[in-house]
Amino acid sequence: MTKIRGKIYVPGRFLHSTTTRTVTSSKNSNKLPSPCQHQLHPKSLRGVYPVLITPFNPDKRESIDLDSFRKCLSFMKHEIKCQGVTITGVLGEANRLTDFEKQILIQAAVEENRKDSSSAPFKEQFDICVGVAHSGTAATIDLCQMAAEIGADSVMVSPSKDSLSAPQPSEESIVSLFEFISDACPATTIVLQDLPSVSGVHMSMDLMVRMVTEIPQLTTVKLESTPTITRIASFHAMSTIDRNSYSILTGLGALYAGFDLCHDPTTSDVSESKSIDVVPIRPTDGFMTGFAFPEVLMEMMHFVNQHQYGEARHLYQSYLPLIVLEQQPGEGLALRKEIYRKRGLIASSHVRQPGKNLSATLRTTTENLLERLFASRNVDIEKAMSSEQLVSCVNE
């Protein structure tokens, strides 16, 4: 048996199975072999990956509304046509979900995604990423393996510590966590979430570059530490591996999207510059965030891919009031859920206790902003907005 911090690790223990499988020791007793082999080669994630909310019923048990959850995923896949989704993340109220509920959500997401299993393009283009943050190493590894065994394409991992007041974990302990996960699920893409405002863990750029370089499955960084553009530029400047072998995704509700994504064409020839303060031509490779109108982010990506940076920035600036309103601490999650409800995706915007539900004042503010942006222009937000509608809302 392999032990982690004194605990015997049994992969698949959350799955409904008639047998219990154990892990036998390998030559290196610190390494964890695994049966998770559903992908041939872990890939870096590029494009738009909305972080889904977890819909709850406003009953005494605050039960999960699986029908609404499936509807959200289907909308992102078939209507928005994004590259994938992330579930059970911070926005998905992961800290208020039991491990069994996480299993149910992962199974529902994989099943919904596999409805199109006969269509190879869908299977290749739409990924399920699962947030597996946990304060314990053994539990984090177990959640990663559970997600992979069910059929998730990637896992998002944020290093943690016992409490916000606890000392920072050593860099070696952080590296060990990701090495354990890499060995447990060798064919699953790992997304490193750099979110110190929630995790309390501040990672140096040296550490992040080292892990992306040394751990093959760690191909994507969700960079959410500020100042984002400085850290993104530093990462690129310090990295010695092929730029196409890793990706950096923008988070934080797309708050800094106009800076993270858009190269300033007025800058001098950055391709020849060695300064880490100069923005590289392709700072980030997309988004993994919970902004409730991901078609805006898709359109920004389209403009950037066409080198139309001015149009991308203009689109960003036009929707910035909504981005800022959504991202504010306190009621931001409740506000985002309310927008999901107004888009016809969920039945209730209820936030699970002890989370804060939307105040009457902020509800009115949200309605007024949505009216100004969309309703006054006869845009039906229950449908995915076309490029023409997005641009018309900007130009009018």
CSV table of C-alpha atoms in Angstrom, one decimal:
chain,number,residue,atom,x,y,z
A,1,MET,CA,0.0,0.0,0.0
A,2,THR,CA,1.1,3.6,-0.6
A,3,LYS,CA,0.7,6.0,2.2
A,4,ILE,CA,0.3,9.8,2.1
A,5,ARG,CA,0.7,11.6,5.4
A,6,GLY,CA,0.0,8.4,7.2
A,7,LYS,CA,-3.2,7.6,5.3
A,8,ILE,CA,-3.7,4.6,3.0
A,9,TYR,CA,-4.7,5.9,-0.4
A,10,VAL,CA,-7.4,3.9,-2.3
A,11,PRO,CA,-8.1,5.3,-5.7
A,12,GLY,CA,-11.7,5.2,-6.9
A,13,ARG,CA,-13.2,5.1,-3.4
A,14,PHE,CA,-15.8,7.6,-4.4
A,15,LEU,CA,-17.0,5.6,-7.4
A,16,HIS,CA,-19.8,3.1,-7.2
A,17,SER,CA,-18.0,-0.2,-7.7
A,18,THR,CA,-18.3,-3.7,-6.5
A,19,THR,CA,-14.5,-3.9,-5.9
A,20,THR,CA,-12.0,-1.9,-4.0
A,21,ARG,CA,-8.7,-1.3,-5.7
A,22,THR,CA,-5.5,-0.5,-3.8
A,23,VAL,CA,-2.2,1.0,-5.0
A,24,THR,CA,0.8,-1.2,-4.9
A,25,SER,CA,4.2,0.3,-4.2
A,26,SER,CA,6.5,1.2,-7.1
A,27,LYS,CA,10.2,1.5,-7.0
A,28,ASN,CA,9.8,5.1,-5.7
A,29,SER,CA,7.5,4.8,-2.7
A,30,ASN,CA,6.6,8.5,-3.0
A,31,LYS,CA,5.1,7.9,-6.5
A,32,LEU,CA,1.5,7.0,-7.1
A,33,PRO,CA,0.7,4.8,-10.1
A,34,SER,CA,-2.8,5.2,-11.5
A,35,PRO,CA,-5.3,3.6,-14.0
A,36,CYS,CA,-6.4,7.1,-15.3
A,37,GLN,CA,-5.5,6.7,-18.9
A,38,HIS,CA,-8.4,8.2,-20.8
A,39,GLN,CA,-6.3,10.7,-22.8
A,40,LEU,CA,-3.3,10.0,-24.9
A,41,HIS,CA,-1.5,13.3,-24.4
A,42,PRO,CA,-2.3,16.0,-22.0
A,43,LYS,CA,-2.8,19.3,-23.9
A,44,SER,CA,-2.6,22.9,-23.0
A,45,LEU,CA,-6.0,24.6,-22.9
A,46,ARG,CA,-6.6,27.5,-25.3
A,47,GLY,CA,-9.8,29.4,-25.9
A,48,VAL,CA,-12.7,30.2,-23.6
A,49,TYR,CA,-13.6,27.9,-20.7
A,50,PRO,CA,-16.5,29.4,-18.7
A,51,VAL,CA,-16.4,28.5,-15.0
A,52,LEU,CA,-19.9,27.3,-14.3
A,53,ILE,CA,-22.0,28.2,-11.2
A,54,THR,CA,-23.6,25.3,-9.3
A,55,PRO,CA,-27.4,25.8,-9.3
A,56,PHE,CA,-29.2,25.0,-6.0
A,57,ASN,CA,-32.9,24.7,-5.2
A,58,PRO,CA,-34.1,27.1,-2.6
A,59,ASP,CA,-35.4,24.2,-0.4
A,60,LYS,CA,-34.3,23.3,3.1
A,61,ARG,CA,-31.6,21.0,1.9
A,62,GLU,CA,-30.4,23.5,-0.7
A,63,SER,CA,-30.2,20.5,-3.1
A,64,ILE,CA,-28.4,20.7,-6.4
A,65,ASP,CA,-30.5,21.4,-9.4
A,66,LEU,CA,-29.0,19.0,-11.9
A,67,ASP,CA,-31.4,19.9,-14.7
A,68,SER,CA,-30.3,23.5,-14.6
A,69,PHE,CA,-26.6,22.4,-14.3
A,70,ARG,CA,-27.0,20.3,-17.5
A,71,LYS,CA,-28.7,23.2,-19.2
A,72,CYS,CA,-25.8,25.5,-18.4
A,73,LEU,CA,-23.3,23.1,-19.9
A,74,SER,CA,-25.3,22.4,-23.0
A,75,PHE,CA,-25.7,26.2,-23.6
A,76,MET,CA,-22.0,26.7,-23.3
A,77,LYS,CA,-21.3,23.9,-25.7
A,78,HIS,CA,-24.0,24.2,-28.3
A,79,GLU,CA,-25.0,27.9,-28.3
A,80,ILE,CA,-21.8,29.7,-27.2
A,81,LYS,CA,-19.6,27.1,-28.8
A,82,CYS,CA,-16.7,27.6,-26.4
A,83,GLN,CA,-13.9,25.2,-26.0
A,84,GLY,CA,-15.0,23.7,-22.7
A,85,VAL,CA,-16.2,24.4,-19.2
A,86,THR,CA,-14.8,24.3,-15.6
A,87,ILE,CA,-17.0,22.9,-12.9
A,88,THR,CA,-16.7,22.8,-9.0
A,89,GLY,CA,-14.4,25.8,-9.0
A,90,VAL,CA,-14.5,28.8,-6.6
A,91,LEU,CA,-17.4,30.2,-8.5
A,92,GLY,CA,-19.1,26.8,-8.3
A,93,GLU,CA,-19.1,27.0,-4.5
A,94,ALA,CA,-16.8,24.1,-4.2
A,95,ASN,CA,-16.2,24.9,-0.6
A,96,ARG,CA,-19.9,24.3,0.0
A,97,LEU,CA,-20.1,21.0,-1.8
A,98,THR,CA,-19.6,17.5,-0.4
A,99,ASP,CA,-17.2,15.1,-2.2
A,100,PHE,CA,-20.2,13.0,-3.1
A,101,GLU,CA,-22.0,16.0,-4.6
A,102,LYS,CA,-18.8,16.8,-6.6
A,103,GLN,CA,-18.9,13.2,-7.9
A,104,ILE,CA,-22.5,13.7,-9.0
A,105,LEU,CA,-21.7,17.0,-10.8
A,106,ILE,CA,-18.7,15.5,-12.6
A,107,GLN,CA,-20.8,12.5,-13.7
A,108,ALA,CA,-23.6,14.8,-14.9
A,109,ALA,CA,-21.1,17.0,-16.9
A,110,VAL,CA,-19.4,14.0,-18.5
A,111,GLU,CA,-22.7,12.4,-19.4
A,112,GLU,CA,-24.0,15.6,-20.9
A,113,ASN,CA,-20.8,16.1,-22.9
A,114,ARG,CA,-20.9,12.5,-24.2
A,115,LYS,CA,-24.4,12.9,-25.6
A,116,ASP,CA,-22.5,13.9,-28.8
A,117,SER,CA,-20.0,11.0,-28.5
A,118,SER,CA,-20.9,10.0,-32.1
A,119,SER,CA,-19.6,13.3,-33.3
A,120,ALA,CA,-15.8,13.3,-33.2
A,121,PRO,CA,-15.4,17.1,-33.5
A,122,PHE,CA,-17.4,17.7,-30.4
A,123,LYS,CA,-15.4,15.1,-28.5
A,124,GLU,CA,-12.2,16.8,-29.5
A,125,GLN,CA,-13.2,20.4,-29.0
A,126,PHE,CA,-15.2,20.5,-25.7
A,127,ASP,CA,-13.4,19.7,-22.5
A,128,ILE,CA,-14.6,19.2,-18.9
A,129,CYS,CA,-12.2,20.7,-16.4
A,130,VAL,CA,-12.8,19.9,-12.7
A,131,GLY,CA,-11.7,22.1,-9.8
A,132,VAL,CA,-10.2,19.8,-7.1
A,133,ALA,CA,-9.0,22.3,-4.5
A,134,HIS,CA,-8.8,20.8,-1.0
A,135,SER,CA,-6.8,21.7,2.1
A,136,GLY,CA,-5.4,18.2,2.3
A,137,THR,CA,-2.9,16.6,-0.1
A,138,ALA,CA,-4.4,13.1,0.1
A,139,ALA,CA,-7.9,14.5,-0.5
A,140,THR,CA,-6.7,16.6,-3.4
A,141,ILE,CA,-5.1,13.6,-5.1
A,142,ASP,CA,-8.2,11.5,-4.5
A,143,LEU,CA,-10.5,14.1,-6.1
A,144,CYS,CA,-8.1,14.4,-9.1
A,145,GLN,CA,-8.2,10.6,-9.6
A,146,MET,CA,-12.0,10.5,-9.1
A,147,ALA,CA,-12.5,13.2,-11.7
A,148,ALA,CA,-10.2,11.4,-14.2
A,149,GLU,CA,-11.8,8.0,-13.6
A,150,ILE,CA,-15.2,9.4,-14.3
A,151,GLY,CA,-14.0,11.0,-17.5
A,152,ALA,CA,-12.9,14.6,-16.9
A,153,ASP,CA,-10.4,16.0,-19.4
A,154,SER,CA,-8.4,18.1,-17.0
A,155,VAL,CA,-8.2,19.1,-13.3
A,156,MET,CA,-7.6,22.6,-11.9
A,157,VAL,CA,-5.4,22.6,-8.8
A,158,SER,CA,-4.6,25.4,-6.4
A,159,PRO,CA,-2.1,24.8,-3.7
A,160,SER,CA,-3.4,25.5,-0.2
A,161,LYS,CA,-2.5,25.9,3.4
A,162,ASP,CA,-4.2,25.0,6.6
A,163,SER,CA,-5.6,28.5,7.2
A,164,LEU,CA,-5.1,32.0,5.8
A,165,SER,CA,-3.0,32.8,8.9
A,166,ALA,CA,-0.8,29.7,8.6
A,167,PRO,CA,2.8,30.0,7.2
A,168,GLN,CA,3.3,29.8,3.5
A,169,PRO,CA,3.9,26.2,2.3
A,170,SER,CA,7.5,25.5,1.1
A,171,GLU,CA,8.1,25.5,-2.6
A,172,GLU,CA,9.2,21.9,-2.4
A,173,SER,CA,5.9,20.9,-0.8
A,174,ILE,CA,4.0,22.6,-3.6
A,175,VAL,CA,6.1,20.8,-6.2
A,176,SER,CA,5.5,17.5,-4.4
A,177,LEU,CA,1.7,18.1,-4.5
A,178,PHE,CA,1.7,18.5,-8.3
A,179,GLU,CA,4.1,15.6,-8.8
A,180,PHE,CA,1.8,13.3,-6.8
A,181,ILE,CA,-1.1,14.4,-8.9
A,182,SER,CA,0.9,13.9,-12.1
A,183,ASP,CA,1.8,10.4,-11.1
A,184,ALA,CA,-1.8,9.6,-10.0
A,185,CYS,CA,-3.3,10.7,-13.3
A,186,PRO,CA,-0.5,10.6,-15.9
A,187,ALA,CA,-2.8,11.2,-18.9
A,188,THR,CA,-4.8,14.1,-17.4
A,189,THR,CA,-4.1,17.8,-18.1
A,190,ILE,CA,-3.3,19.7,-15.0
A,191,VAL,CA,-4.3,23.4,-14.7
A,192,LEU,CA,-2.3,25.3,-12.1
A,193,GLN,CA,-4.6,27.9,-10.5
A,194,ASP,CA,-2.6,30.9,-9.1
A,195,LEU,CA,-5.3,32.6,-6.9
A,196,PRO,CA,-3.6,33.9,-3.7
A,197,SER,CA,-6.6,36.1,-2.8
A,198,VAL,CA,-8.5,32.9,-2.0
A,199,SER,CA,-5.8,30.2,-1.4
A,200,GLY,CA,-3.5,32.5,0.6
A,201,VAL,CA,-0.6,30.9,-1.2
A,202,HIS,CA,1.8,33.2,-3.0
A,203,MET,CA,3.8,31.5,-5.7
A,204,SER,CA,6.9,33.0,-7.2
A,205,MET,CA,7.3,33.1,-10.9
A,206,ASP,CA,10.4,30.9,-10.6
A,207,LEU,CA,8.3,28.2,-8.9
A,208,MET,CA,5.5,28.3,-11.5
A,209,VAL,CA,7.9,28.3,-14.5
A,210,ARG,CA,9.8,25.4,-12.8
A,211,MET,CA,6.7,23.3,-12.4
A,212,VAL,CA,5.4,23.9,-16.0
A,213,THR,CA,8.9,22.9,-17.2
A,214,GLU,CA,9.4,19.8,-15.1
A,215,ILE,CA,5.9,18.3,-14.9
A,216,PRO,CA,4.7,17.3,-18.4
A,217,GLN,CA,1.0,17.2,-17.5
A,218,LEU,CA,1.0,20.7,-16.1
A,219,THR,CA,0.5,22.5,-19.3
A,220,THR,CA,-1.8,25.4,-18.4
A,221,VAL,CA,-1.6,28.2,-15.8
A,222,LYS,CA,-4.7,30.1,-14.8
A,223,LEU,CA,-3.0,33.2,-13.7
A,224,GLU,CA,-5.1,35.3,-11.2
A,225,SER,CA,-2.4,37.0,-9.2
A,226,THR,CA,-1.9,40.8,-9.6
A,227,PRO,CA,-0.5,42.7,-11.4
A,228,THR,CA,-1.6,40.1,-14.0
A,229,ILE,CA,0.1,41.6,-17.0
A,230,THR,CA,3.5,42.0,-15.2
A,231,ARG,CA,3.4,38.4,-14.0
A,232,ILE,CA,2.3,37.1,-17.4
A,233,ALA,CA,5.2,38.9,-19.1
A,234,SER,CA,7.6,37.7,-16.5
A,235,PHE,CA,6.5,34.1,-17.0
A,236,HIS,CA,7.1,34.2,-20.7
A,237,ALA,CA,10.4,35.9,-20.3
A,238,MET,CA,11.6,33.3,-17.7
A,239,SER,CA,10.3,30.2,-19.5
A,240,THR,CA,12.8,28.3,-21.6
A,241,ILE,CA,10.3,25.8,-23.2
A,242,ASP,CA,8.4,26.1,-26.4
A,243,ARG,CA,5.7,28.8,-26.2
A,244,ASN,CA,3.2,26.4,-27.8
A,245,SER,CA,3.8,23.7,-25.2
A,246,TYR,CA,2.0,25.7,-22.4
A,247,SER,CA,-0.8,28.1,-22.1
A,248,ILE,CA,-1.8,30.9,-19.8
A,249,LEU,CA,-5.5,31.7,-19.2
A,250,THR,CA,-7.1,34.9,-17.8
A,251,GLY,CA,-9.4,34.6,-14.8
A,252,LEU,CA,-10.6,37.1,-12.2
A,253,GLY,CA,-13.9,37.6,-14.0
A,254,ALA,CA,-12.1,38.9,-17.1
A,255,LEU,CA,-11.5,42.1,-15.1
A,256,TYR,CA,-8.1,42.7,-16.7
A,257,ALA,CA,-8.9,41.0,-20.1
A,258,GLY,CA,-8.1,44.1,-22.1
A,259,PHE,CA,-4.6,44.0,-20.8
A,260,ASP,CA,-4.0,40.3,-20.5
A,261,LEU,CA,-5.1,39.4,-24.0
A,262,CYS,CA,-4.4,42.4,-26.2
A,263,HIS,CA,-1.0,43.3,-27.5
A,264,ASP,CA,-0.5,47.0,-28.0
A,265,PRO,CA,0.5,47.5,-31.6
A,266,THR,CA,2.0,50.9,-30.7
A,267,THR,CA,4.7,49.1,-28.6
A,268,SER,CA,8.2,48.8,-30.1
A,269,ASP,CA,9.2,45.5,-31.7
A,270,VAL,CA,8.6,43.3,-28.7
A,271,SER,CA,9.7,40.2,-30.5
A,272,GLU,CA,13.3,41.4,-30.2
A,273,SER,CA,13.0,42.9,-26.7
A,274,LYS,CA,14.4,41.1,-23.6
A,275,SER,CA,12.6,43.2,-21.1
A,276,ILE,CA,10.0,41.4,-19.0
A,277,ASP,CA,8.1,44.7,-18.7
A,278,VAL,CA,7.2,44.7,-22.4
A,279,VAL,CA,4.0,42.9,-23.2
A,280,PRO,CA,4.6,39.9,-25.5
A,281,ILE,CA,2.6,39.6,-28.7
A,282,ARG,CA,0.5,36.8,-27.3
A,283,PRO,CA,0.3,37.4,-23.5
A,284,THR,CA,-2.5,34.9,-22.7
A,285,ASP,CA,-4.2,32.2,-24.6
A,286,GLY,CA,-7.8,32.6,-23.5
A,287,PHE,CA,-10.1,32.7,-20.6
A,288,MET,CA,-11.1,30.4,-17.7
A,289,THR,CA,-13.5,32.6,-15.8
A,290,GLY,CA,-17.1,33.0,-14.8
A,291,PHE,CA,-18.2,36.1,-16.6
A,292,ALA,CA,-21.9,35.4,-17.4
A,293,PHE,CA,-21.6,36.5,-21.1
A,294,PRO,CA,-18.8,34.3,-22.4
A,295,GLU,CA,-19.8,35.2,-26.0
A,296,VAL,CA,-18.1,38.6,-25.3
A,297,LEU,CA,-14.9,36.8,-24.5
A,298,MET,CA,-15.3,34.6,-27.5
A,299,GLU,CA,-15.6,37.7,-29.7
A,300,MET,CA,-12.5,39.2,-28.0
A,301,MET,CA,-10.6,36.1,-28.8
A,302,HIS,CA,-11.8,36.3,-32.4
A,303,PHE,CA,-10.6,39.9,-32.8
A,304,VAL,CA,-7.2,39.1,-31.2
A,305,ASN,CA,-6.7,36.0,-33.5
A,306,GLN,CA,-7.3,38.3,-36.4
A,307,HIS,CA,-4.8,40.9,-35.0
A,308,GLN,CA,-7.7,43.4,-34.6
A,309,TYR,CA,-6.5,44.6,-31.2
A,310,GLY,CA,-8.2,47.9,-31.3
A,311,GLU,CA,-11.6,46.2,-31.8
A,312,ALA,CA,-10.9,43.7,-29.0
A,313,ARG,CA,-10.1,46.6,-26.6
A,314,HIS,CA,-13.1,48.5,-27.7
A,315,LEU,CA,-15.3,45.5,-27.0
A,316,TYR,CA,-13.7,45.0,-23.6
A,317,GLN,CA,-14.2,48.7,-22.6
A,318,SER,CA,-17.9,48.6,-23.7
A,319,TYR,CA,-18.7,45.6,-21.4
A,320,LEU,CA,-16.4,46.7,-18.6
A,321,PRO,CA,-19.2,48.1,-16.4
A,322,LEU,CA,-20.9,44.7,-16.4
A,323,ILE,CA,-17.5,42.9,-15.8
A,324,VAL,CA,-16.8,45.2,-12.9
A,325,LEU,CA,-20.2,44.8,-11.4
A,326,GLU,CA,-20.0,41.0,-11.6
A,327,GLN,CA,-16.6,40.8,-10.1
A,328,GLN,CA,-17.1,42.8,-6.9
A,329,PRO,CA,-16.5,40.9,-3.6
A,330,GLY,CA,-19.5,40.0,-1.4
A,331,GLU,CA,-22.4,39.7,-3.7
A,332,GLY,CA,-20.6,39.0,-7.0
A,333,LEU,CA,-21.5,35.3,-7.0
A,334,ALA,CA,-25.2,36.0,-6.2
A,335,LEU,CA,-25.2,38.7,-9.0
A,336,ARG,CA,-23.7,36.3,-11.5
A,337,LYS,CA,-26.2,33.6,-10.6
A,338,GLU,CA,-29.0,36.1,-11.1
A,339,ILE,CA,-27.8,36.9,-14.6
A,340,TYR,CA,-27.7,33.1,-15.3
A,341,ARG,CA,-31.3,33.0,-14.1
A,342,LYS,CA,-32.3,36.0,-16.4
A,343,ARG,CA,-30.6,34.1,-19.3
A,344,GLY,CA,-33.0,31.3,-18.7
A,345,LEU,CA,-30.2,28.8,-17.7
A,346,ILE,CA,-31.1,28.2,-14.0
A,347,ALA,CA,-34.4,28.1,-12.1
A,348,SER,CA,-33.1,29.9,-9.0
A,349,SER,CA,-30.2,32.2,-8.2
A,350,HIS,CA,-30.0,30.8,-4.6
A,351,VAL,CA,-26.5,30.9,-3.1
A,352,ARG,CA,-25.8,28.1,-0.6
A,353,GLN,CA,-25.4,29.0,3.1
A,354,PRO,CA,-23.5,30.7,4.5
A,355,GLY,CA,-23.1,32.6,1.2
A,356,LYS,CA,-24.8,35.9,0.7
A,357,ASN,CA,-27.8,36.2,-1.6
A,358,LEU,CA,-28.5,39.2,-3.8
A,359,SER,CA,-29.7,42.4,-2.1
A,360,ALA,CA,-32.6,44.3,-3.5
A,361,THR,CA,-30.4,47.3,-4.3
A,362,LEU,CA,-27.9,45.3,-6.3
A,363,ARG,CA,-30.7,43.4,-8.0
A,364,THR,CA,-32.1,46.7,-9.2
A,365,THR,CA,-28.7,48.0,-10.3
A,366,THR,CA,-28.1,44.8,-12.3
A,367,GLU,CA,-31.5,45.0,-14.0
A,368,ASN,CA,-30.9,48.7,-15.0
A,369,LEU,CA,-27.5,47.8,-16.5
A,370,LEU,CA,-28.8,44.8,-18.4
A,371,GLU,CA,-31.7,47.1,-19.7
A,372,ARG,CA,-29.2,49.7,-20.9
A,373,LEU,CA,-26.9,47.1,-22.5
A,374,PHE,CA,-29.3,44.7,-24.0
A,375,ALA,CA,-33.1,45.1,-23.6
A,376,SER,CA,-33.1,48.6,-24.9
A,377,ARG,CA,-31.6,47.2,-28.1
A,378,ASN,CA,-34.1,44.3,-28.3
A,379,VAL,CA,-31.3,41.8,-27.6
A,380,ASP,CA,-32.7,38.5,-26.1
A,381,ILE,CA,-30.1,37.5,-23.5
A,382,GLU,CA,-31.7,34.0,-23.2
A,383,LYS,CA,-30.0,33.3,-26.5
A,384,ALA,CA,-26.3,33.4,-27.4
A,385,MET,CA,-25.5,36.8,-28.9
A,386,SER,CA,-24.1,36.8,-32.4
A,387,SER,CA,-21.1,38.8,-33.4
A,388,GLU,CA,-23.4,41.4,-35.1
A,389,GLN,CA,-25.4,41.8,-31.9
A,390,LEU,CA,-22.3,42.2,-29.7
A,391,VAL,CA,-20.8,44.8,-32.0
A,392,SER,CA,-24.2,46.6,-32.4
A,393,CYS,CA,-24.4,46.9,-28.6
A,394,VAL,CA,-21.0,48.5,-28.6
A,395,ASN,CA,-21.6,50.9,-31.5
A,396,GLU,CA,-25.0,52.2,-30.6
